[in-house]
PDB file of C-alpha atoms in Angstrom:
ATOM      1  CA  MET A   1      95.200  44.860 176.719  1.00 83.00           C
ATOM      2  CA  ASN A   2      94.500  45.093 180.344  1.00 95.00           C
ATOM      3  CA  ALA A   3      94.230  48.477 183.126  1.00 97.00           C
ATOM      4  CA  ILE A   4      96.403  46.552 185.326  1.00 97.00           C
ATOM      5  CA  GLU A   5      98.500  43.418 185.530  1.00 98.00           C
ATOM      6  CA  ILE A   6      99.922  42.349 188.972  1.00 98.00           C
ATOM      7  CA  ARG A   7     102.160  39.244 189.303  1.00 97.00           C
ATOM      8  CA  ASN A   8     102.893  37.892 192.922  1.00 97.00           C
ATOM      9  CA  LEU A   9     103.507  41.591 194.082  1.00 97.00           C
ATOM     10  CA  SER A  10     103.875  41.383 197.834  1.00 97.00           C
ATOM     11  CA  LYS A  11     104.286  44.153 200.597  1.00 97.00           C
ATOM     12  CA  SER A  12     105.412  43.238 203.948  1.00 96.00           C
ATOM     13  CA  PHE A  13     105.649  45.937 208.081  1.00 95.00           C
ATOM     14  CA  ARG A  14     107.146  44.618 210.178  1.00 91.00           C
ATOM     15  CA  GLY A  15     108.549  41.445 208.977  1.00 90.00           C
ATOM     16  CA  MET A  16     104.525  40.803 208.192  1.00 94.00           C
ATOM     17  CA  TYR A  17     103.143  40.423 205.608  1.00 95.00           C
ATOM     18  CA  ALA A  18      99.978  43.088 203.833  1.00 96.00           C
ATOM     19  CA  VAL A  19     100.160  41.491 200.874  1.00 97.00           C
ATOM     20  CA  ASP A  20     101.375  38.548 199.648  1.00 96.00           C
ATOM     21  CA  HIS A  21     102.122  37.504 196.889  1.00 96.00           C
ATOM     22  CA  LEU A  22      99.162  39.128 195.096  1.00 97.00           C
ATOM     23  CA  ASN A  23      97.984  37.891 191.660  1.00 97.00           C
ATOM     24  CA  MET A  24      95.517  40.258 189.956  1.00 98.00           C
ATOM     25  CA  THR A  25      94.534  41.535 186.736  1.00 98.00           C
ATOM     26  CA  VAL A  26      91.612  43.904 185.799  1.00 98.00           C
ATOM     27  CA  PRO A  27      90.533  45.326 182.026  1.00 96.00           C
ATOM     28  CA  VAL A  28      89.953  48.178 179.795  1.00 96.00           C
ATOM     29  CA  GLY A  29      86.376  49.435 180.388  1.00 96.00           C
ATOM     30  CA  ALA A  30      86.297  47.171 183.795  1.00 97.00           C
ATOM     31  CA  ILE A  31      84.039  48.651 187.141  1.00 97.00           C
ATOM     32  CA  TYR A  32      86.464  46.261 189.601  1.00 98.00           C
ATOM     33  CA  GLY A  33      84.829  45.177 193.059  1.00 97.00           C
ATOM     34  CA  PHE A  34      88.098  45.084 194.713  1.00 97.00           C
ATOM     35  CA  ILE A  35      86.571  42.750 198.300  1.00 96.00           C
ATOM     36  CA  GLY A  36      87.425  41.667 200.999  1.00 94.00           C
ATOM     37  CA  GLU A  37      87.687  42.507 205.322  1.00 92.00           C
ATOM     38  CA  ASN A  38      89.574  45.045 207.610  1.00 90.00           C
ATOM     39  CA  GLY A  39      93.084  44.034 206.807  1.00 91.00           C
ATOM     40  CA  SER A  40      92.959  41.544 204.214  1.00 94.00           C
ATOM     41  CA  GLY A  41      95.474  44.564 201.893  1.00 95.00           C
ATOM     42  CA  LYS A  42      92.917  45.723 199.480  1.00 95.00           C
ATOM     43  CA  SER A  43      94.340  49.638 200.682  1.00 94.00           C
ATOM     44  CA  THR A  44      97.939  48.544 200.893  1.00 96.00           C
ATOM     45  CA  THR A  45      97.453  47.446 197.203  1.00 96.00           C
ATOM     46  CA  GLU A  46      95.882  50.188 196.351  1.00 96.00           C
ATOM     47  CA  LYS A  47      98.077  52.295 197.151  1.00 95.00           C
ATOM     48  CA  LEU A  48     100.516  49.932 196.364  1.00 96.00           C
ATOM     49  CA  ILE A  49      98.943  50.414 192.715  1.00 96.00           C
ATOM     50  CA  CYS A  50      99.031  54.585 192.823  1.00 94.00           C
ATOM     51  CA  GLY A  51     103.248  54.580 193.950  1.00 93.00           C
ATOM     52  CA  HIS A  52     102.201  55.621 197.642  1.00 92.00           C
ATOM     53  CA  LEU A  53     104.328  52.894 198.576  1.00 95.00           C
ATOM     54  CA  VAL A  54     106.895  50.697 196.961  1.00 95.00           C
ATOM     55  CA  PRO A  55     106.764  46.514 197.080  1.00 96.00           C
ATOM     56  CA  ASP A  56     109.051  44.198 199.347  1.00 96.00           C
ATOM     57  CA  LYS A  57     108.917  42.063 195.565  1.00 96.00           C
ATOM     58  CA  GLY A  58     106.312  41.933 192.669  1.00 97.00           C
ATOM     59  CA  LYS A  59     105.689  43.069 189.059  1.00 97.00           C
ATOM     60  CA  ILE A  60     102.709  45.728 188.709  1.00 97.00           C
ATOM     61  CA  LYS A  61     101.562  47.065 185.084  1.00 97.00           C
ATOM     62  CA  LEU A  62      99.822  49.792 184.562  1.00 97.00           C
ATOM     63  CA  PHE A  63      98.038  49.351 180.263  1.00 96.00           C
ATOM     64  CA  GLY A  64     101.052  47.182 179.633  1.00 95.00           C
ATOM     65  CA  ARG A  65     104.038  48.888 181.165  1.00 95.00           C
ATOM     66  CA  ASN A  66     105.470  49.340 184.169  1.00 95.00           C
ATOM     67  CA  PHE A  67     103.983  51.660 187.143  1.00 95.00           C
ATOM     68  CA  THR A  68     106.313  53.934 187.259  1.00 94.00           C
ATOM     69  CA  ASP A  69     106.753  54.600 184.024  1.00 94.00           C
ATOM     70  CA  PRO A  70     106.011  58.776 184.588  1.00 92.00           C
ATOM     71  CA  GLY A  71     104.116  58.633 181.308  1.00 91.00           C
ATOM     72  CA  VAL A  72     101.311  56.191 182.878  1.00 93.00           C
ATOM     73  CA  ARG A  73     101.020  57.445 186.683  1.00 91.00           C
ATOM     74  CA  VAL A  74      99.747  60.843 184.900  1.00 90.00           C
ATOM     75  CA  ARG A  75      97.259  58.389 183.458  1.00 93.00           C
ATOM     76  CA  VAL A  76      96.226  56.462 187.177  1.00 95.00           C
ATOM     77  CA  GLY A  77      93.532  59.317 189.439  1.00 94.00           C
ATOM     78  CA  ALA A  78      92.709  57.546 193.736  1.00 93.00           C
ATOM     79  CA  LEU A  79      90.180  58.849 196.554  1.00 91.00           C
ATOM     80  CA  ILE A  80      92.236  56.575 198.844  1.00 87.00           C
ATOM     81  CA  GLU A  81      91.124  57.574 202.637  1.00 77.00           C
ATOM     82  CA  ASN A  82      89.517  61.244 201.965  1.00 78.00           C
ATOM     83  CA  PRO A  83      90.102  64.194 199.331  1.00 81.00           C
ATOM     84  CA  GLY A  84      92.046  66.528 201.646  1.00 84.00           C
ATOM     85  CA  CYS A  85      89.873  69.251 201.287  1.00 92.00           C
ATOM     86  CA  PHE A  86      90.321  72.838 202.616  1.00 95.00           C
ATOM     87  CA  PRO A  87      87.336  72.646 204.495  1.00 95.00           C
ATOM     88  CA  GLY A  88      86.637  76.785 204.257  1.00 96.00           C
ATOM     89  CA  SER A  89      87.701  76.795 201.152  1.00 96.00           C
ATOM     90  CA  SER A  90      84.960  76.405 199.033  1.00 97.00           C
ATOM     91  CA  VAL A  91      84.144  73.165 196.049  1.00 97.00           C
ATOM     92  CA  TYR A  92      85.556  75.126 192.832  1.00 97.00           C
ATOM     93  CA  GLN A  93      88.458  76.099 194.761  1.00 97.00           C
ATOM     94  CA  ASN A  94      89.199  73.524 196.065  1.00 96.00           C
ATOM     95  CA  LEU A  95      89.354  71.580 192.443  1.00 97.00           C
ATOM     96  CA  MET A  96      91.051  74.605 191.411  1.00 97.00           C
ATOM     97  CA  MET A  97      94.088  74.017 193.423  1.00 96.00           C
ATOM     98  CA  GLN A  98      94.190  70.193 192.430  1.00 94.00           C
ATOM     99  CA  ALA A  99      94.099  71.185 189.041  1.00 95.00           C
ATOM    100  CA  ILE A 100      97.426  73.781 189.716  1.00 95.00           C
ATOM    101  CA  ASN A 101      98.792  70.481 191.606  1.00 92.00           C
ATOM    102  CA  LEU A 102      98.514  68.558 188.354  1.00 91.00           C
ATOM    103  CA  GLY A 103      99.308  71.493 185.893  1.00 92.00           C
ATOM    104  CA  LEU A 104      96.274  71.610 183.904  1.00 93.00           C
ATOM    105  CA  GLU A 105      95.412  73.712 181.362  1.00 91.00           C
ATOM    106  CA  ASN A 106      92.188  75.247 180.664  1.00 93.00           C
ATOM    107  CA  ARG A 107      91.651  74.481 184.256  1.00 96.00           C
ATOM    108  CA  ASP A 108      87.992  75.830 184.638  1.00 96.00           C
ATOM    109  CA  ALA A 109      86.742  74.014 181.983  1.00 96.00           C
ATOM    110  CA  GLU A 110      88.670  71.265 183.439  1.00 96.00           C
ATOM    111  CA  ILE A 111      86.915  71.670 186.599  1.00 97.00           C
ATOM    112  CA  ARG A 112      83.226  72.320 185.516  1.00 96.00           C
ATOM    113  CA  ARG A 113      83.704  68.725 183.302  1.00 95.00           C
ATOM    114  CA  VAL A 114      84.074  67.162 186.395  1.00 95.00           C
ATOM    115  CA  LEU A 115      81.235  68.299 188.926  1.00 95.00           C
ATOM    116  CA  ASP A 116      79.450  67.754 186.111  1.00 94.00           C
ATOM    117  CA  ILE A 117      80.327  64.452 185.818  1.00 92.00           C
ATOM    118  CA  VAL A 118      79.930  63.879 189.703  1.00 92.00           C
ATOM    119  CA  ARG A 119      76.302  65.321 189.826  1.00 92.00           C
ATOM    120  CA  MET A 120      77.789  68.781 191.349  1.00 93.00           C
ATOM    121  CA  GLY A 121      77.652  71.454 188.592  1.00 93.00           C
ATOM    122  CA  ASP A 122      75.562  73.502 190.996  1.00 93.00           C
ATOM    123  CA  SER A 123      77.549  73.021 193.779  1.00 93.00           C
ATOM    124  CA  ALA A 124      80.723  74.952 193.153  1.00 95.00           C
ATOM    125  CA  GLY A 125      80.026  77.172 195.563  1.00 95.00           C
ATOM    126  CA  ILE A 126      79.682  75.363 198.010  1.00 96.00           C
ATOM    127  CA  LYS A 127      81.906  75.542 200.996  1.00 96.00           C
ATOM    128  CA  TYR A 128      83.320  71.786 201.822  1.00 95.00           C
ATOM    129  CA  LYS A 129      82.604  71.827 205.396  1.00 95.00           C
ATOM    130  CA  SER A 130      79.403  72.605 204.343  1.00 95.00           C
ATOM    131  CA  CYS A 131      78.906  69.441 201.552  1.00 93.00           C
ATOM    132  CA  SER A 132      77.385  66.090 202.783  1.00 90.00           C
ATOM    133  CA  LEU A 133      79.261  62.832 203.232  1.00 87.00           C
ATOM    134  CA  GLY A 134      77.666  61.498 199.864  1.00 87.00           C
ATOM    135  CA  MET A 135      79.083  64.781 198.469  1.00 91.00           C
ATOM    136  CA  LYS A 136      82.492  65.247 199.827  1.00 91.00           C
ATOM    137  CA  GLN A 137      83.087  61.438 198.367  1.00 89.00           C
ATOM    138  CA  ARG A 138      82.082  63.194 194.772  1.00 91.00           C
ATOM    139  CA  ILE A 139      83.890  65.840 195.379  1.00 93.00           C
ATOM    140  CA  GLY A 140      87.194  63.464 195.646  1.00 92.00           C
ATOM    141  CA  ILE A 141      85.547  61.105 192.715  1.00 92.00           C
ATOM    142  CA  ALA A 142      85.808  64.391 191.290  1.00 94.00           C
ATOM    143  CA  MET A 143      89.272  65.174 192.223  1.00 94.00           C
ATOM    144  CA  ALA A 144      90.054  61.798 190.934  1.00 93.00           C
ATOM    145  CA  LEU A 145      89.106  62.451 187.758  1.00 94.00           C
ATOM    146  CA  LEU A 146      90.598  65.784 187.252  1.00 95.00           C
ATOM    147  CA  GLY A 147      92.906  65.520 183.837  1.00 93.00           C
ATOM    148  CA  ASP A 148      90.960  62.477 182.440  1.00 93.00           C
ATOM    149  CA  PRO A 149      93.018  60.031 183.820  1.00 94.00           C
ATOM    150  CA  MET A 150      92.269  56.278 181.987  1.00 95.00           C
ATOM    151  CA  LEU A 151      92.577  54.760 185.544  1.00 96.00           C
ATOM    152  CA  LEU A 152      90.867  55.496 189.091  1.00 96.00           C
ATOM    153  CA  VAL A 153      91.220  53.482 192.525  1.00 96.00           C
ATOM    154  CA  LEU A 154      88.540  54.258 195.550  1.00 95.00           C
ATOM    155  CA  ASP A 155      88.565  53.415 198.135  1.00 92.00           C
ATOM    156  CA  GLU A 156      85.259  52.150 200.374  1.00 90.00           C
ATOM    157  CA  PRO A 157      83.824  55.027 198.551  1.00 89.00           C
ATOM    158  CA  LEU A 158      80.352  54.508 199.499  1.00 86.00           C
ATOM    159  CA  ASN A 159      80.585  54.778 203.131  1.00 82.00           C
ATOM    160  CA  GLY A 160      77.872  56.383 205.495  1.00 79.00           C
ATOM    161  CA  LEU A 161      75.722  57.103 201.875  1.00 84.00           C
ATOM    162  CA  ASP A 162      72.563  56.896 202.289  1.00 85.00           C
ATOM    163  CA  ALA A 163      70.389  54.829 199.837  1.00 87.00           C
ATOM    164  CA  ASP A 164      70.000  58.647 197.140  1.00 87.00           C
ATOM    165  CA  GLY A 165      74.209  58.505 197.946  1.00 85.00           C
ATOM    166  CA  MET A 166      74.767  55.224 196.861  1.00 89.00           C
ATOM    167  CA  ARG A 167      72.649  55.417 193.838  1.00 91.00           C
ATOM    168  CA  ILE A 168      74.067  58.763 192.408  1.00 90.00           C
ATOM    169  CA  MET A 169      77.190  57.343 193.719  1.00 89.00           C
ATOM    170  CA  ARG A 170      76.286  53.950 191.537  1.00 91.00           C
ATOM    171  CA  GLU A 171      75.272  56.561 188.482  1.00 92.00           C
ATOM    172  CA  VAL A 172      78.373  58.212 188.597  1.00 90.00           C
ATOM    173  CA  LEU A 173      80.638  55.313 188.458  1.00 92.00           C
ATOM    174  CA  THR A 174      79.251  53.860 185.453  1.00 93.00           C
ATOM    175  CA  ASP A 175      79.097  56.820 183.775  1.00 91.00           C
ATOM    176  CA  VAL A 176      82.752  57.112 183.965  1.00 90.00           C
ATOM    177  CA  ILE A 177      83.388  54.129 182.152  1.00 92.00           C
ATOM    178  CA  ARG A 178      81.157  54.262 180.027  1.00 90.00           C
ATOM    179  CA  ASP A 179      82.653  55.244 176.683  1.00 88.00           C
ATOM    180  CA  GLY A 180      84.535  51.687 177.322  1.00 89.00           C
ATOM    181  CA  ARG A 181      88.035  53.447 177.921  1.00 89.00           C
ATOM    182  CA  ARG A 182      88.082  53.250 181.748  1.00 93.00           C
ATOM    183  CA  SER A 183      88.559  51.595 184.812  1.00 96.00           C
ATOM    184  CA  VAL A 184      87.798  50.849 188.222  1.00 96.00           C
ATOM    185  CA  ILE A 185      88.703  50.105 190.861  1.00 97.00           C
ATOM    186  CA  VAL A 186      86.122  50.359 193.529  1.00 96.00           C
ATOM    187  CA  SER A 187      86.490  48.472 196.998  1.00 94.00           C
ATOM    188  CA  SER A 188      83.826  48.656 199.500  1.00 90.00           C
ATOM    189  CA  HIS A 189      82.152  46.105 202.379  1.00 89.00           C
ATOM    190  CA  LEU A 190      78.722  47.347 201.060  1.00 90.00           C
ATOM    191  CA  LEU A 191      78.192  43.948 198.944  1.00 93.00           C
ATOM    192  CA  GLY A 192      74.777  44.169 197.950  1.00 91.00           C
ATOM    193  CA  GLU A 193      75.489  47.834 196.128  1.00 92.00           C
ATOM    194  CA  LEU A 194      78.787  47.184 194.202  1.00 93.00           C
ATOM    195  CA  GLN A 195      77.435  43.677 192.610  1.00 94.00           C
ATOM    196  CA  LYS A 196      74.822  46.664 191.189  1.00 94.00           C
ATOM    197  CA  VAL A 197      77.637  48.469 188.968  1.00 95.00           C
ATOM    198  CA  ALA A 198      80.449  45.834 189.317  1.00 96.00           C
ATOM    199  CA  THR A 199      82.027  44.104 185.993  1.00 97.00           C
ATOM    200  CA  HIS A 200      84.413  42.154 188.127  1.00 97.00           C
ATOM    201  CA  TYR A 201      85.527  41.032 190.478  1.00 97.00           C
ATOM    202  CA  GLY A 202      88.320  40.554 192.711  1.00 97.00           C
ATOM    203  CA  ILE A 203      87.850  38.556 196.955  1.00 97.00           C
ATOM    204  CA  ILE A 204      91.362  39.370 198.906  1.00 96.00           C
ATOM    205  CA  ARG A 205      92.418  37.354 202.110  1.00 95.00           C
ATOM    206  CA  HIS A 206      95.840  37.461 203.870  1.00 94.00           C
ATOM    207  CA  GLY A 207      96.863  39.116 201.995  1.00 95.00           C
ATOM    208  CA  LYS A 208      96.461  37.187 198.595  1.00 96.00           C
ATOM    209  CA  MET A 209      93.992  36.979 196.120  1.00 96.00           C
ATOM    210  CA  ILE A 210      91.646  33.354 196.474  1.00 95.00           C
ATOM    211  CA  ARG A 211      89.072  34.955 193.853  1.00 95.00           C
ATOM    212  CA  GLU A 212      88.821  36.464 190.639  1.00 97.00           C
ATOM    213  CA  MET A 213      85.625  36.900 187.949  1.00 96.00           C
ATOM    214  CA  THR A 214      83.796  38.187 185.960  1.00 96.00           C
ATOM    215  CA  ALA A 215      79.837  39.487 187.036  1.00 95.00           C
ATOM    216  CA  ALA A 216      78.263  35.934 184.771  1.00 94.00           C
ATOM    217  CA  GLU A 217      80.762  33.767 186.690  1.00 95.00           C
ATOM    218  CA  LEU A 218      79.176  35.373 189.855  1.00 93.00           C
ATOM    219  CA  ASP A 219      75.952  35.361 188.592  1.00 90.00           C
ATOM    220  CA  ALA A 220      76.489  31.096 187.095  1.00 88.00           C
ATOM    221  CA  ASP A 221      78.718  30.960 190.968  1.00 87.00           C
ATOM    222  CA  CYS A 222      75.797  31.659 193.170  1.00 87.00           C
ATOM    223  CA  ARG A 223      73.055  28.857 194.487  1.00 84.00           C
ATOM    224  CA  THR A 224      70.134  28.660 193.235  1.00 89.00           C
ATOM    225  CA  TYR A 225      67.256  28.413 196.731  1.00 93.00           C
ATOM    226  CA  ALA A 226      63.870  27.626 197.052  1.00 94.00           C
ATOM    227  CA  ALA A 227      62.234  29.920 199.723  1.00 95.00           C
ATOM    228  CA  LEU A 228      59.238  28.682 201.729  1.00 95.00           C
ATOM    229  CA  ARG A 229      57.149  29.475 204.865  1.00 95.00           C
ATOM    230  CA  CYS A 230      54.791  26.680 206.765  1.00 94.00           C
ATOM    231  CA  GLY A 231      52.059  26.235 209.177  1.00 88.00           C
ATOM    232  CA  ASP A 232      54.683  24.261 211.110  1.00 93.00           C
ATOM    233  CA  MET A 233      58.295  25.444 209.930  1.00 95.00           C
ATOM    234  CA  ARG A 234      60.774  23.115 213.083  1.00 94.00           C
ATOM    235  CA  ARG A 235      58.937  20.088 211.458  1.00 95.00           C
ATOM    236  CA  ALA A 236      59.530  21.414 207.903  1.00 96.00           C
ATOM    237  CA  LYS A 237      62.637  22.475 208.929  1.00 95.00           C
ATOM    238  CA  ALA A 238      63.491  18.535 210.489  1.00 96.00           C
ATOM    239  CA  LEU A 239      61.564  16.658 207.353  1.00 96.00           C
ATOM    240  CA  LEU A 240      63.341  18.677 204.212  1.00 96.00           C
ATOM    241  CA  GLY A 241      66.851  18.452 206.068  1.00 94.00           C
ATOM    242  CA  CYS A 242      66.332  14.554 205.846  1.00 94.00           C
ATOM    243  CA  ARG A 243      65.078  14.868 202.180  1.00 94.00           C
ATOM    244  CA  TYR A 244      67.867  17.456 201.036  1.00 94.00           C
ATOM    245  CA  SER A 245      71.901  17.833 201.972  1.00 91.00           C
ATOM    246  CA  ARG A 246      71.271  21.569 202.801  1.00 89.00           C
ATOM    247  CA  VAL A 247      68.687  23.289 204.954  1.00 94.00           C
ATOM    248  CA  GLU A 248      68.337  26.419 206.671  1.00 91.00           C
ATOM    249  CA  GLU A 249      66.526  29.527 208.559  1.00 92.00           C
ATOM    250  CA  ASP A 250      67.247  32.944 206.491  1.00 88.00           C
ATOM    251  CA  GLU A 251      66.754  36.024 208.702  1.00 84.00           C
ATOM    252  CA  ALA A 252      64.023  36.792 207.246  1.00 87.00           C
ATOM    253  CA  GLY A 253      62.873  33.093 208.453  1.00 90.00           C
ATOM    254  CA  ASN A 254      62.463  31.394 205.610  1.00 93.00           C
ATOM    255  CA  LEU A 255      63.584  27.548 205.027  1.00 96.00           C
ATOM    256  CA  ARG A 256      65.726  27.255 202.047  1.00 94.00           C
ATOM    257  CA  VAL A 257      66.338  24.569 199.931  1.00 95.00           C
ATOM    258  CA  TYR A 258      69.682  24.236 197.922  1.00 91.00           C
ATOM    259  CA  ASP A 259      69.482  21.778 196.275  1.00 86.00           C
ATOM    260  CA  ARG A 260      68.260  21.366 192.627  1.00 83.00           C
ATOM    261  CA  THR A 261      65.332  20.894 192.808  1.00 86.00           C
ATOM    262  CA  ALA A 262      61.471  21.838 191.948  1.00 90.00           C
ATOM    263  CA  PRO A 263      59.159  23.458 194.691  1.00 93.00           C
ATOM    264  CA  GLU A 264      56.309  21.661 193.381  1.00 94.00           C
ATOM    265  CA  GLU A 265      57.766  19.005 194.248  1.00 95.00           C
ATOM    266  CA  ILE A 266      58.678  19.987 197.912  1.00 95.00           C
ATOM    267  CA  VAL A 267      55.858  21.690 198.478  1.00 96.00           C
ATOM    268  CA  THR A 268      53.768  17.981 197.223  1.00 95.00           C
ATOM    269  CA  PHE A 269      57.310  16.049 199.932  1.00 95.00           C
ATOM    270  CA  LEU A 270      55.403  18.348 202.870  1.00 96.00           C
ATOM    271  CA  TYR A 271      51.375  17.906 201.746  1.00 94.00           C
ATOM    272  CA  GLU A 272      52.173  14.333 202.475  1.00 95.00           C
ATOM    273  CA  ASN A 273      53.620  14.586 206.002  1.00 95.00           C
ATOM    274  CA  GLY A 274      51.080  17.166 206.811  1.00 95.00           C
ATOM    275  CA  ILE A 275      52.422  20.447 206.544  1.00 95.00           C
ATOM    276  CA  CYS A 276      50.598  23.187 204.750  1.00 94.00           C
ATOM    277  CA  VAL A 277      52.849  24.898 202.469  1.00 95.00           C
ATOM    278  CA  THR A 278      51.544  28.950 202.185  1.00 95.00           C
ATOM    279  CA  GLU A 279      54.267  30.080 200.389  1.00 95.00           C
ATOM    280  CA  ILE A 280      57.220  29.564 197.886  1.00 95.00           C
ATOM    281  CA  ARG A 281      58.743  30.794 195.926  1.00 94.00           C
ATOM    282  CA  THR A 282      62.990  30.480 194.139  1.00 93.00           C
ATOM    283  CA  ASP A 283      65.563  32.794 194.132  1.00 91.00           C
ATOM    284  CA  LYS A 284      69.516  33.056 193.834  1.00 89.00           C
ATOM    285  CA  ILE A 285      72.280  33.676 196.422  1.00 89.00           C
ATOM    286  CA  GLY A 286      73.949  37.317 196.175  1.00 90.00           C
ATOM    287  CA  LEU A 287      77.814  38.477 196.846  1.00 93.00           C
ATOM    288  CA  GLU A 288      77.223  38.621 200.050  1.00 90.00           C
ATOM    289  CA  GLU A 289      75.692  35.320 200.507  1.00 87.00           C
ATOM    290  CA  TYR A 290      78.774  34.349 198.182  1.00 90.00           C
ATOM    291  CA  TYR A 291      81.259  35.964 200.174  1.00 92.00           C
ATOM    292  CA  ILE A 292      80.566  34.709 203.442  1.00 88.00           C
ATOM    293  CA  ASP A 293      79.671  30.921 202.093  1.00 85.00           C
ATOM    294  CA  LEU A 294      84.252  31.902 200.029  1.00 88.00           C
ATOM    295  CA  MET A 295      85.161  32.514 203.742  1.00 87.00           C
ATOM    296  CA  LYS A 296      84.022  29.931 205.154  1.00 80.00           C
ATOM    297  CA  GLY A 297      85.181  27.859 203.010  1.00 68.00           C
ATOM    298  CA  ASP A 298      88.562  29.460 202.110  1.00 62.00           C
ATOM    299  CA  HIS A 299      88.606  29.829 206.593  1.00 53.00           C
ATOM    300  CA  GLU A 300      87.683  25.105 206.958  1.00 53.00           C
ATOM    301  CA  ASN A 301      90.537  24.811 204.199  1.00 54.00           C
ATOM    302  CA  GLY A 302      93.208  27.131 205.516  1.00 51.00           C
TER     303      GLY A 302
END
């Protein structure tokens, strides 16, 4: 069974499609990285899944049932935009108000449970206005976890976090799905961070899903390349460009050769042409470069 199955989903505003005949599948137990530029339809899709918006057409199934089914709605927790907390109230008080709104029993134990999950067990008494951005993001996730939902929908939870905050957030997301019962949709523009935790990906553009894949499929699709430095980079680029199909200079000033070829062959070729290679290594493009390449190709095809 899948946590989410979306077929032919559409939502328009003033005659313009925000979500355009979208198909999407999120398996149970997945961290689904939802990727797209601003205005691509990510947040609208997440709001449709959560029932905050009504679709124009299409089907949304959660755990095999219609998303409007009250029995399945209670299995969804969400953090979209911000937690909506009271600044002058403590972390505990804000969570208690949400627990009461949800009609939860054993509220104190439930609040302690979710605070432990988000690494804030010792911060219950702190006022919300005194919390750092990273803490506020984790409070939002704690609120979404109240009632032990099976599906979490998180909109940009990594935004604005420092390195330690992102590390903690990655640990929290990994812990949430550890038992294999829960699934998480997480949108983010920080693709390097997303790649560290996501098990599945969906890439959306202009409201349409243009690619879905597993982390293993992404890894197989990401091209390898040889990155090198040498004494005469300009001449080396010209020579390599005549021999190989794709040679580029990256932001670090390395020359990249994307053809499937042994580094030794490149070194020998340049040496025979009077250029000494001082450094060479093989590497693979990451999710960010893969996404940029995909967007370029989609734009050219469009």
